[in-house]
GROMACS .gro file of C-alpha atoms in nm:
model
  396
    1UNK     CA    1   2.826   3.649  -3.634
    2UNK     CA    2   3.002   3.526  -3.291
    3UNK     CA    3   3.333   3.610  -3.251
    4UNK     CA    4   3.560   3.319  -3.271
    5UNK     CA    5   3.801   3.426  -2.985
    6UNK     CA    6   3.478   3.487  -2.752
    7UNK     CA    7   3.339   3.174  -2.834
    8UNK     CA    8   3.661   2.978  -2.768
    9UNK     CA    9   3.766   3.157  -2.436
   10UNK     CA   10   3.375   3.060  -2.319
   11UNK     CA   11   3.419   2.695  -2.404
   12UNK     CA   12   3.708   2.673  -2.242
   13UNK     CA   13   3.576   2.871  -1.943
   14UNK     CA   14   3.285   2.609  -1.874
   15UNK     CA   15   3.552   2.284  -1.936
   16UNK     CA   16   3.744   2.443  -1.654
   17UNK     CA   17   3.428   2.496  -1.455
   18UNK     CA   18   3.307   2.167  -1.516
   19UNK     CA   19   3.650   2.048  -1.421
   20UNK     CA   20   3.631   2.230  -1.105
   21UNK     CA   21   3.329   2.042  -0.935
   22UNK     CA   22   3.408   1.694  -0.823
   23UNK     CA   23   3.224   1.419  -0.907
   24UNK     CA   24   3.132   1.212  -0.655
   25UNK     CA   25   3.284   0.830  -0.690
   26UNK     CA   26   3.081   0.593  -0.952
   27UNK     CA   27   3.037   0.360  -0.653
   28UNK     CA   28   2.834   0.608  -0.460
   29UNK     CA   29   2.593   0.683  -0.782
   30UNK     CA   30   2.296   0.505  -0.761
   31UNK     CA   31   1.913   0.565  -0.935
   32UNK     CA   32   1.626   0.505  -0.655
   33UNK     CA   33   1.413   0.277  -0.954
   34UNK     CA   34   1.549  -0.015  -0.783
   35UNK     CA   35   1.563   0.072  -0.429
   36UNK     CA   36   1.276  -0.075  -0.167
   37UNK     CA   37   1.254  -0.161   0.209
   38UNK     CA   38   1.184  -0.407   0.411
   39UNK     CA   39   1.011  -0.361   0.770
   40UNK     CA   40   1.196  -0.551   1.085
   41UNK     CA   41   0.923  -0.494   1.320
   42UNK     CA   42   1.118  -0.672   1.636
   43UNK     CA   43   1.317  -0.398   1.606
   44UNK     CA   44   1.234  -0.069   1.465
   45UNK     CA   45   1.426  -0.062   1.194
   46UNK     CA   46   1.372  -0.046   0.816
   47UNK     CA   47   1.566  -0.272   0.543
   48UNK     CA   48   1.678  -0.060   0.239
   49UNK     CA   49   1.705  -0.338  -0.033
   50UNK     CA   50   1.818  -0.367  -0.391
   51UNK     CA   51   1.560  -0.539  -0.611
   52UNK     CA   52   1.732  -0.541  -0.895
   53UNK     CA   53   2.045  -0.696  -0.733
   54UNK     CA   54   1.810  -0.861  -0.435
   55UNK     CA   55   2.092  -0.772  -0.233
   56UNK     CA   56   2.068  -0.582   0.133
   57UNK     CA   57   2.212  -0.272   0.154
   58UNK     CA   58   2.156  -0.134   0.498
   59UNK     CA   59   1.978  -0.027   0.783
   60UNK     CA   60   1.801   0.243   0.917
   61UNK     CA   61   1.714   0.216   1.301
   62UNK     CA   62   1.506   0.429   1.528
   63UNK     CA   63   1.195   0.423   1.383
   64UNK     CA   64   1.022   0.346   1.675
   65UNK     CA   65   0.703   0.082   1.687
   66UNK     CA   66   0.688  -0.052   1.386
   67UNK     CA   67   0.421  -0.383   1.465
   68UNK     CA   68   0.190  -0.263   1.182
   69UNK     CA   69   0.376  -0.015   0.977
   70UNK     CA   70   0.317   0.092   0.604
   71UNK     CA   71   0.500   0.324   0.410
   72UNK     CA   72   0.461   0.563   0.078
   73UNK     CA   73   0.722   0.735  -0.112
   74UNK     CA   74   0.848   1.098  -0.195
   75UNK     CA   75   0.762   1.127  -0.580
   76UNK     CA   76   1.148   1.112  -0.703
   77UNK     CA   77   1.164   0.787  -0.484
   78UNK     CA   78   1.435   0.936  -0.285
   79UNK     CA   79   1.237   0.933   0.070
   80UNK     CA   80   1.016   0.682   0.228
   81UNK     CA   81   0.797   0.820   0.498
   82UNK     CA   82   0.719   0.540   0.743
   83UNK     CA   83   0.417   0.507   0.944
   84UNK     CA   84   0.457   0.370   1.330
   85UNK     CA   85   0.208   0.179   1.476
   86UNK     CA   86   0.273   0.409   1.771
   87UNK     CA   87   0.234   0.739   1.553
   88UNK     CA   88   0.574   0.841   1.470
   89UNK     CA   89   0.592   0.945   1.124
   90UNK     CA   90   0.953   0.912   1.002
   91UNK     CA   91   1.128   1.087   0.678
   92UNK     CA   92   1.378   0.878   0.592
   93UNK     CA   93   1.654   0.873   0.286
   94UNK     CA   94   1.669   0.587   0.098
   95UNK     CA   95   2.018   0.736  -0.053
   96UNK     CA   96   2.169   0.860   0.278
   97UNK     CA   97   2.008   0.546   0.456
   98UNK     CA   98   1.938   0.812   0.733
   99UNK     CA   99   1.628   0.990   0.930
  100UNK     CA  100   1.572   1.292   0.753
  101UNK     CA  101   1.313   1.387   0.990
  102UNK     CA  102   1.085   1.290   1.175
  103UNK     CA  103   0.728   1.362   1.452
  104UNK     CA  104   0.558   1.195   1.680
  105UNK     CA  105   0.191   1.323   1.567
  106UNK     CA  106  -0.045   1.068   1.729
  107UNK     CA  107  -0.094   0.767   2.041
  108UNK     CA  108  -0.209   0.500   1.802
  109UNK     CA  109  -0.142   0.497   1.400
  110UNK     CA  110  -0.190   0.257   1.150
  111UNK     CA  111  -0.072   0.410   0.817
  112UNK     CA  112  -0.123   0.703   0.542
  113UNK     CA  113  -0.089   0.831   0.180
  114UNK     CA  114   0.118   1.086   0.005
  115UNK     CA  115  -0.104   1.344  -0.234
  116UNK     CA  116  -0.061   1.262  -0.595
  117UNK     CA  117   0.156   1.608  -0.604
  118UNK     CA  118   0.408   1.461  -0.363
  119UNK     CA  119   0.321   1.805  -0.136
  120UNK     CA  120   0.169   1.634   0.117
  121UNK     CA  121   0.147   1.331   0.379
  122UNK     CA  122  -0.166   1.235   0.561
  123UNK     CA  123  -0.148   0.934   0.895
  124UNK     CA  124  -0.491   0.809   0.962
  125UNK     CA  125  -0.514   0.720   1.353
  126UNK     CA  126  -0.670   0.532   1.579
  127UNK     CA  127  -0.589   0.724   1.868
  128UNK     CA  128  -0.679   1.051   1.883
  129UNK     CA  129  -0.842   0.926   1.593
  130UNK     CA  130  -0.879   1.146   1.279
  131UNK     CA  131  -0.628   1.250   0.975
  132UNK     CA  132  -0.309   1.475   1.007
  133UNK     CA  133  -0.099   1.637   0.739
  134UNK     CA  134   0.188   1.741   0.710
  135UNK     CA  135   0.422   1.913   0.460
  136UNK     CA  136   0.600   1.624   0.272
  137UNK     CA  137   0.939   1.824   0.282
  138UNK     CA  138   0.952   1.934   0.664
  139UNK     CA  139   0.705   1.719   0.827
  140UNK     CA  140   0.549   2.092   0.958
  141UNK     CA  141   0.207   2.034   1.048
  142UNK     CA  142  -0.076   2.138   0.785
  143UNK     CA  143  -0.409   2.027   0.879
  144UNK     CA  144  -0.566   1.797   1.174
  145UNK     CA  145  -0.903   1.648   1.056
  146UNK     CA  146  -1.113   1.507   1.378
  147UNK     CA  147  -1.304   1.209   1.281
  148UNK     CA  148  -1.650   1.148   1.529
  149UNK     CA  149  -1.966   1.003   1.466
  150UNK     CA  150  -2.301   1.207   1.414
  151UNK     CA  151  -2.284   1.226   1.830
  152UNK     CA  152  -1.981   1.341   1.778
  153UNK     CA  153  -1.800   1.037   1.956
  154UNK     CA  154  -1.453   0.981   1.815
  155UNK     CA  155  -1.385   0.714   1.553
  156UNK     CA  156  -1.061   0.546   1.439
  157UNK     CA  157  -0.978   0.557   1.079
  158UNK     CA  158  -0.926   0.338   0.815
  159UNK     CA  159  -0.869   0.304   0.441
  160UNK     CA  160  -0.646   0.641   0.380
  161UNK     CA  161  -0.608   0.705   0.011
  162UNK     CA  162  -0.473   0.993  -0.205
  163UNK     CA  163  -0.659   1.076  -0.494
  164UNK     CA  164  -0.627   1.233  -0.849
  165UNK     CA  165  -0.573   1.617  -0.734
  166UNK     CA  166  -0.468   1.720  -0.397
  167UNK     CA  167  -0.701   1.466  -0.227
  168UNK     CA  168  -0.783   1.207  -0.021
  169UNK     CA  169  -1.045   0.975   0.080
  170UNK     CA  170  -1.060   0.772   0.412
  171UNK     CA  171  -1.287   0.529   0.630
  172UNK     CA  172  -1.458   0.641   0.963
  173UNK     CA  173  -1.436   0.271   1.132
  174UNK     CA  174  -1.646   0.341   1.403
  175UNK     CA  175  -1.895   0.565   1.219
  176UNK     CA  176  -1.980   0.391   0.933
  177UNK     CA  177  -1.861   0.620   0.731
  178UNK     CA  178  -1.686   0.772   0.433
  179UNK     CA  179  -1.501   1.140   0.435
  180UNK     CA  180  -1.304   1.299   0.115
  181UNK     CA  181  -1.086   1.585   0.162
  182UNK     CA  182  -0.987   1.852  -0.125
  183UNK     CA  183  -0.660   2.050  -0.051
  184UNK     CA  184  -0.647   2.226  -0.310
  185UNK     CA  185  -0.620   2.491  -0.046
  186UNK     CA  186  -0.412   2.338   0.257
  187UNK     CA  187  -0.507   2.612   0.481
  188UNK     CA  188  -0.885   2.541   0.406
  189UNK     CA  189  -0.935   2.126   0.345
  190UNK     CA  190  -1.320   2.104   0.201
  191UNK     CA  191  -1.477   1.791   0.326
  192UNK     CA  192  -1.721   1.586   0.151
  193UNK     CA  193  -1.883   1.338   0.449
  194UNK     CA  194  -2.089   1.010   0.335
  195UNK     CA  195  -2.288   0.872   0.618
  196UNK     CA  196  -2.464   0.527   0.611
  197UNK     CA  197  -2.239   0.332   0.443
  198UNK     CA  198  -2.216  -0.003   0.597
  199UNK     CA  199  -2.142  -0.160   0.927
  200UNK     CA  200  -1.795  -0.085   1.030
  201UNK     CA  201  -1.553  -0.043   0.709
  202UNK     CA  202  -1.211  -0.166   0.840
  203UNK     CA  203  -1.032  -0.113   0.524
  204UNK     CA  204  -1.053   0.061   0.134
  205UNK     CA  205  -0.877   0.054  -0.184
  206UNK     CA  206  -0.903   0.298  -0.459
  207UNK     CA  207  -0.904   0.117  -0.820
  208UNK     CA  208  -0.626   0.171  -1.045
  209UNK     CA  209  -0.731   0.495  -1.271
  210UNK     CA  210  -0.893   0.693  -0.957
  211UNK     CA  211  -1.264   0.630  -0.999
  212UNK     CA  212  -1.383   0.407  -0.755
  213UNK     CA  213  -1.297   0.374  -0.366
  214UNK     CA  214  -1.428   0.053  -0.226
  215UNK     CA  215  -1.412   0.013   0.171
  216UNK     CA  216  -1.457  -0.343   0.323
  217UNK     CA  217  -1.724  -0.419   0.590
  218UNK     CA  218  -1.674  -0.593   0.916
  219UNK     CA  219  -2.019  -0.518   1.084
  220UNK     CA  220  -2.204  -0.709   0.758
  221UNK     CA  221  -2.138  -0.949   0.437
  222UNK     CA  222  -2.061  -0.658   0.176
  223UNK     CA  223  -1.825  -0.369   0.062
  224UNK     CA  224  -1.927   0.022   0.018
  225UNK     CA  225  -1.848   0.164  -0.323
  226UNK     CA  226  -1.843   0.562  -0.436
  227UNK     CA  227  -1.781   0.666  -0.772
  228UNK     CA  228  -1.543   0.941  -0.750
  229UNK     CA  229  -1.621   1.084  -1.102
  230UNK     CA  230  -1.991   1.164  -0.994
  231UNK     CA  231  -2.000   1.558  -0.931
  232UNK     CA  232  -2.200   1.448  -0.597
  233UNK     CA  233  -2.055   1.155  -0.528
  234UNK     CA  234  -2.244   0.878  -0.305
  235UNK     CA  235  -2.199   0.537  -0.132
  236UNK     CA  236  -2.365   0.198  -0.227
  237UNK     CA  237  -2.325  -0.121  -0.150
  238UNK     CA  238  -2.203  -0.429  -0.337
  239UNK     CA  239  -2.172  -0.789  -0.316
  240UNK     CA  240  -2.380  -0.776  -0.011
  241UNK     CA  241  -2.495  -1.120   0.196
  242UNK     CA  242  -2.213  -1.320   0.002
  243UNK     CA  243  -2.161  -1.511   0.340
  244UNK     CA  244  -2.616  -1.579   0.373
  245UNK     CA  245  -2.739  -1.877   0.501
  246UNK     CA  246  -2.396  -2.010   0.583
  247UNK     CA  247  -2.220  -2.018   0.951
  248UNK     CA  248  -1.962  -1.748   0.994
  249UNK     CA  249  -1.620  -1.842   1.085
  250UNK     CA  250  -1.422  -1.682   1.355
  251UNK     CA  251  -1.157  -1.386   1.156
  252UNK     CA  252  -0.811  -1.440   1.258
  253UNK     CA  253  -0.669  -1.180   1.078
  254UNK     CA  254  -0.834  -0.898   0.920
  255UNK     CA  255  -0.809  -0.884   0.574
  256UNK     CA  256  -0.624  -0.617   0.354
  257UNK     CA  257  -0.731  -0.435   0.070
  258UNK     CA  258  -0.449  -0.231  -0.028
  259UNK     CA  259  -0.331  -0.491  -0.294
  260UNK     CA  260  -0.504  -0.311  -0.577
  261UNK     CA  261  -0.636  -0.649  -0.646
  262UNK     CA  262  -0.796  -0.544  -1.006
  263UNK     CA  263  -0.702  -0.727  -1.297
  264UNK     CA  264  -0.804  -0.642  -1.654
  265UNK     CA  265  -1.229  -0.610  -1.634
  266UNK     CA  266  -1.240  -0.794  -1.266
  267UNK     CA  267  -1.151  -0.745  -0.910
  268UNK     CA  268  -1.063  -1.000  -0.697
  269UNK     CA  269  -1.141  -0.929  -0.302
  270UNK     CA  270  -1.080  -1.114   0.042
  271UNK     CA  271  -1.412  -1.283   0.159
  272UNK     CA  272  -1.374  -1.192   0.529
  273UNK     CA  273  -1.374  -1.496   0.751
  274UNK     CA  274  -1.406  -1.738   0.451
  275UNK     CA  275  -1.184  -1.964   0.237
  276UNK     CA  276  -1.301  -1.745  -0.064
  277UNK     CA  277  -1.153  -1.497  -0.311
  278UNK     CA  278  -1.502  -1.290  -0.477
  279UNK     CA  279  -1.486  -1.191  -0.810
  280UNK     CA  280  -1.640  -0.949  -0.938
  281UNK     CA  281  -1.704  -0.755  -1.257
  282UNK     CA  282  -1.549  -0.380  -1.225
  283UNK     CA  283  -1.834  -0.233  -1.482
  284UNK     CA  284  -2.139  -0.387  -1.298
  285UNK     CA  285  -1.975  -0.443  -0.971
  286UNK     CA  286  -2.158  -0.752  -0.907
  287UNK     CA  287  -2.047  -1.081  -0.825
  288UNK     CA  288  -1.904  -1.339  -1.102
  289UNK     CA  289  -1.714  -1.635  -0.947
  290UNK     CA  290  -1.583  -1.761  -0.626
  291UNK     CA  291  -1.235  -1.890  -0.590
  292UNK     CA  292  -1.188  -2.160  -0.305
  293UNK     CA  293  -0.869  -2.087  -0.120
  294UNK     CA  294  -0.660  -2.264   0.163
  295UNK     CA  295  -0.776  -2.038   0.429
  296UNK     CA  296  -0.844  -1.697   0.537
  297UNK     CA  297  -0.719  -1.490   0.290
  298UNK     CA  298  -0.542  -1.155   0.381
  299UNK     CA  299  -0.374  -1.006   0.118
  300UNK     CA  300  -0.517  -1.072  -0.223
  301UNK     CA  301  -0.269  -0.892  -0.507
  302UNK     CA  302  -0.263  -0.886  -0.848
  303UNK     CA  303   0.077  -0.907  -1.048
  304UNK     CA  304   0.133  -0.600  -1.269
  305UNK     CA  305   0.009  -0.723  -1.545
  306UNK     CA  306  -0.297  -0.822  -1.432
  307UNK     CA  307  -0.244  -1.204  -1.551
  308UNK     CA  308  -0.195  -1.344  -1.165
  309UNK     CA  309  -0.348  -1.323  -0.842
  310UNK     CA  310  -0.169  -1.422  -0.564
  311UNK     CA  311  -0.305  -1.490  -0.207
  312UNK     CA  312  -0.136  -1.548   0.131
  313UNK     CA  313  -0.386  -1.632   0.476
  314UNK     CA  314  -0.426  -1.573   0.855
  315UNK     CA  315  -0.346  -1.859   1.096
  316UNK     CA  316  -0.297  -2.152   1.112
  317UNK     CA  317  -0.260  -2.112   0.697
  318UNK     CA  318  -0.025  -1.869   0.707
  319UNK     CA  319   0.259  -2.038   0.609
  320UNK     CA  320   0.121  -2.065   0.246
  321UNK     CA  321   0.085  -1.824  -0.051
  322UNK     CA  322  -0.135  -1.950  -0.342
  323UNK     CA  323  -0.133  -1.822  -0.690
  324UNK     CA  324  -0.454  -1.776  -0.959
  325UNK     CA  325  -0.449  -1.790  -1.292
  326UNK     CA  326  -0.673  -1.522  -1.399
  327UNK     CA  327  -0.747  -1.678  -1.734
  328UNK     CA  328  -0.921  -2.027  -1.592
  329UNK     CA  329  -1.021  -1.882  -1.213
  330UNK     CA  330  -0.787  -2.191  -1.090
  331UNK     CA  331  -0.536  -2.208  -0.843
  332UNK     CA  332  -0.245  -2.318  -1.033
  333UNK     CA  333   0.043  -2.301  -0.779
  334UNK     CA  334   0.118  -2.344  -0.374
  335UNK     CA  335   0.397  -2.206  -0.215
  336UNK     CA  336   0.496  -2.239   0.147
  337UNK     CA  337   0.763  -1.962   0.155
  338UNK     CA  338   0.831  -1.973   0.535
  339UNK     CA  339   0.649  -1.950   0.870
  340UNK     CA  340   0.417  -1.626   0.914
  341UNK     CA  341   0.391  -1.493   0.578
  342UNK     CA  342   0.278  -1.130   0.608
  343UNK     CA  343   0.323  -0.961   0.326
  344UNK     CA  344   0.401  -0.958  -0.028
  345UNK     CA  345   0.535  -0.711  -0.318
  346UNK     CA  346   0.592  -0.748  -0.655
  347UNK     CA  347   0.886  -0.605  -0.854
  348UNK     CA  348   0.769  -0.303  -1.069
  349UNK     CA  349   0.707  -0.555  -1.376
  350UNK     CA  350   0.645  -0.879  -1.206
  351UNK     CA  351   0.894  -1.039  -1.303
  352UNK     CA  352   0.955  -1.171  -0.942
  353UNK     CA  353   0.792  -1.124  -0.609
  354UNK     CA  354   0.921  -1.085  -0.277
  355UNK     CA  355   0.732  -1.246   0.043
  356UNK     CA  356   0.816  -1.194   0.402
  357UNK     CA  357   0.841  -1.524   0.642
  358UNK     CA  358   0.813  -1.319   0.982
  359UNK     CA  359   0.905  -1.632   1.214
  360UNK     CA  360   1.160  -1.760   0.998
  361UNK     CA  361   1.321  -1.420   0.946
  362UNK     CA  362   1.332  -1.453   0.557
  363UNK     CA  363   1.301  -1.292   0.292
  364UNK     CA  364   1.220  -1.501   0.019
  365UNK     CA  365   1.240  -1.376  -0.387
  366UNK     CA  366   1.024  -1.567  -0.637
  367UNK     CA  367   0.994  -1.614  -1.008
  368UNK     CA  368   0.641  -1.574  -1.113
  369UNK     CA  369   0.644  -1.770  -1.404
  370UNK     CA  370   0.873  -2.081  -1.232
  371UNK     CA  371   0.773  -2.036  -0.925
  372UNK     CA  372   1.119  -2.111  -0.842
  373UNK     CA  373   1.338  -1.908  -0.552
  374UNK     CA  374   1.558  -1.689  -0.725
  375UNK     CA  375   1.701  -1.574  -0.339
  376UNK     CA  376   1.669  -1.508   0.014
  377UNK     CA  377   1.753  -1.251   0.226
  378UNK     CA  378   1.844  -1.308   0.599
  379UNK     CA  379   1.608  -0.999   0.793
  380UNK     CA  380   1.496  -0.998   1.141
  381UNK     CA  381   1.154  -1.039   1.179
  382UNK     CA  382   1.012  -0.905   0.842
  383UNK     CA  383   0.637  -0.776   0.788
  384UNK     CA  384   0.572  -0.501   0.496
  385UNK     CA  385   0.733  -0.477   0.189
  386UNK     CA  386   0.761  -0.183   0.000
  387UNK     CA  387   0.924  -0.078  -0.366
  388UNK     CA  388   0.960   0.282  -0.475
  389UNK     CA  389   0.787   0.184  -0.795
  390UNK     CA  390   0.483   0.276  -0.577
  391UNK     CA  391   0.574   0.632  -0.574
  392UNK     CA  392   0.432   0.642  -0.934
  393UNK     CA  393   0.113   0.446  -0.836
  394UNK     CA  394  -0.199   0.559  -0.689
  395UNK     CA  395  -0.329   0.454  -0.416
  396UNK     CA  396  -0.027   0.279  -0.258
   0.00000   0.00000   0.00000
């Protein structure tokens, strides 16, 4: 039996305890869930926003070159790790709205994943070219990955994705290639190299559950798929010579494929230089439909819930943003947000999406099912738009 008087004098031991350590103010409590950022790339500085609220909360400045910039989260959402266009990486707390830390760990840089374990960050480069990691909690280097052609010429890299385990998969842009790293040992990355696999991949996604990395093709009309789950995995092609017997057009704007653009049994992908979205059927990866779209597209991005697809375009279109219903393959809805729209995120349920107007310095905040502008945020030069709902996702 415990004795009454002991059990009394240790209740009232912890209350006093408890009593002892201050909490810190309500007002100063806050979950990450909610939390994203906006890039200003005028002026190095990242937006921390509220999406719940769609309020601005601060600023964090000093981030250095941030013209193409893309960022990944820490896996409690508490830290964004930015990627400079001129290779800083930069730690930074979402909470503290502060740099936490932060290298300079290439000339050139273009963006990077976090491992699905949250232990590590990888920047894919242009210049020295190749793949760095780093510890996710220091920034410490871990690993520097050259990437060269068969002559050994260096290439710039593209299409950096983590994978399920402590892995990632990238692009060799000038190589035509396709490299996978395992870390399950940091100190000893094994590399799995595919050569061969299409004229000059310029960009990748990785589909939703893991399986299937798809890189884009510049050099020719086509994409390079690998099936992950293969114990020797290998590269083919798909939906190649969508563009034959028809004049190319001039590419303003390279498209991105980092939308996860996969929606129920179909994906829907940028048809580069075209005024097409190509659909295509994720079991037999072969082509199913053609959407005709106001321009160029760039980013092609499926809501959550796999029921929408919405598309914005290089110049001169790019002050539009065009939404598919995935049920008839129609357009069903134009939007022309604001000048230079670059980028797009959804809120973690889709409820509303959130679209940068670059020229117009605007943030604009949309209903999905109205269409109607539910805000707008006043931000300097806005580009990428990032939610810490992606710190859950794969791939993003």
């Amino acid at each position: 039996m415990i004795d009454r008087r002991a059990f009394l004098f240790a209740a009232g031991a912890g209350g006093l305890a408890l009593a002892g350590c201050a909490a810190p103010p309500a007002a100063l409590l806050r979950g990450t869930g909610d939390l994203g950022v906006v890039v200003e790339r005028a002026r190095g500085t990242l937006a921390i926003v509220d999406t719940s609220q769609r309020t601005l909360l601060g600023e964090v400045a000093g981030l250095g070159d941030l013209s193409h910039a893309s960022v990944v989260f820490s896996r409690d959402a508490r830290f964004a790790y930015v990627f400079g266009r001129d290779g800083g990486l930069t730690k930074v707390d979402l909470l503290e709205r502060r740099i936490a830390a932060r290298v300079m760990q290439a000339g050139n840089s273009i963006g990077g994943a976090i491992s699905a374990d949250g232990s590590l960050v990888a920047a894919q480069n242009y210049t020295p070219g190749g793949v760095r990691v780093f510890d996710a909690r220091t920034l410490a280097p871990v690993a520097d990955i050259p990437a060269a052609d068969v002559n050994g010429k260096p290439s710039r890299v593209v299409g950096l994705v983590d994978l399920p385990g402590r892995r990632f998969a990238w692009s060799l842009l000038d190589a035509d290639a396709i490299w996978i790293a395992d870390f399950s040992d940091p100190a000893a990355p094994k590399l799995t190299k595919l050569a061969g696999i299409g004229r000059m991949p310029y960009d990748a996604l990785v589909t939703p559950d893991g399986r299937h990395y798809i890189a884009g093709l510049f050099g020719e009309d086509g994409l390079a798929l690998v099936d992950l789950w293969q114990a020797t995995p290998s590269a083919r092609r798909i939906l190649a010579g969508y563009g034959r017997g028809e004049q190319p057009l001039p590419v303003y704007k390279m498209p991105h494929l980092r939308g996860w653009a996969v929606a129920g049994r179909r994906a829907y992908l940028p048809a580069i230089g075209r005024h097409e979205v190509l659909v295509v059927d994720t079991d037999s990866w072969l082509e199913v439909g053609r959407i005709p779209v106001a321009g160029q597209p760039v980013f092609v991005m499926a809501r959550p819930d796999g029921r929408q697809v919405w598309v914005n375009f290089a110049v001169p279109d790019y002050d539009r943003v065009q939404v598919i219903d995935v049920l008839t393959q129609r357009i069903v809805q134009t939007l022309t947000p604001g000048k230079a729209v670059l980028h797009m995120e959804f809120t973690p349920r889709g409820e509303a999406v959130w679209i940068s107007s670059r020229d117009d310095n605007r943030v604009s905040v949309i209903d999905t099912q109205s269409f109607a502008t539910l805000a707008t945020l006043a931000i300097d030069a806005p580009s990428g738009i990032f939610f810490t709902s992606r710190a859950g996702r794969m791939g993003l």
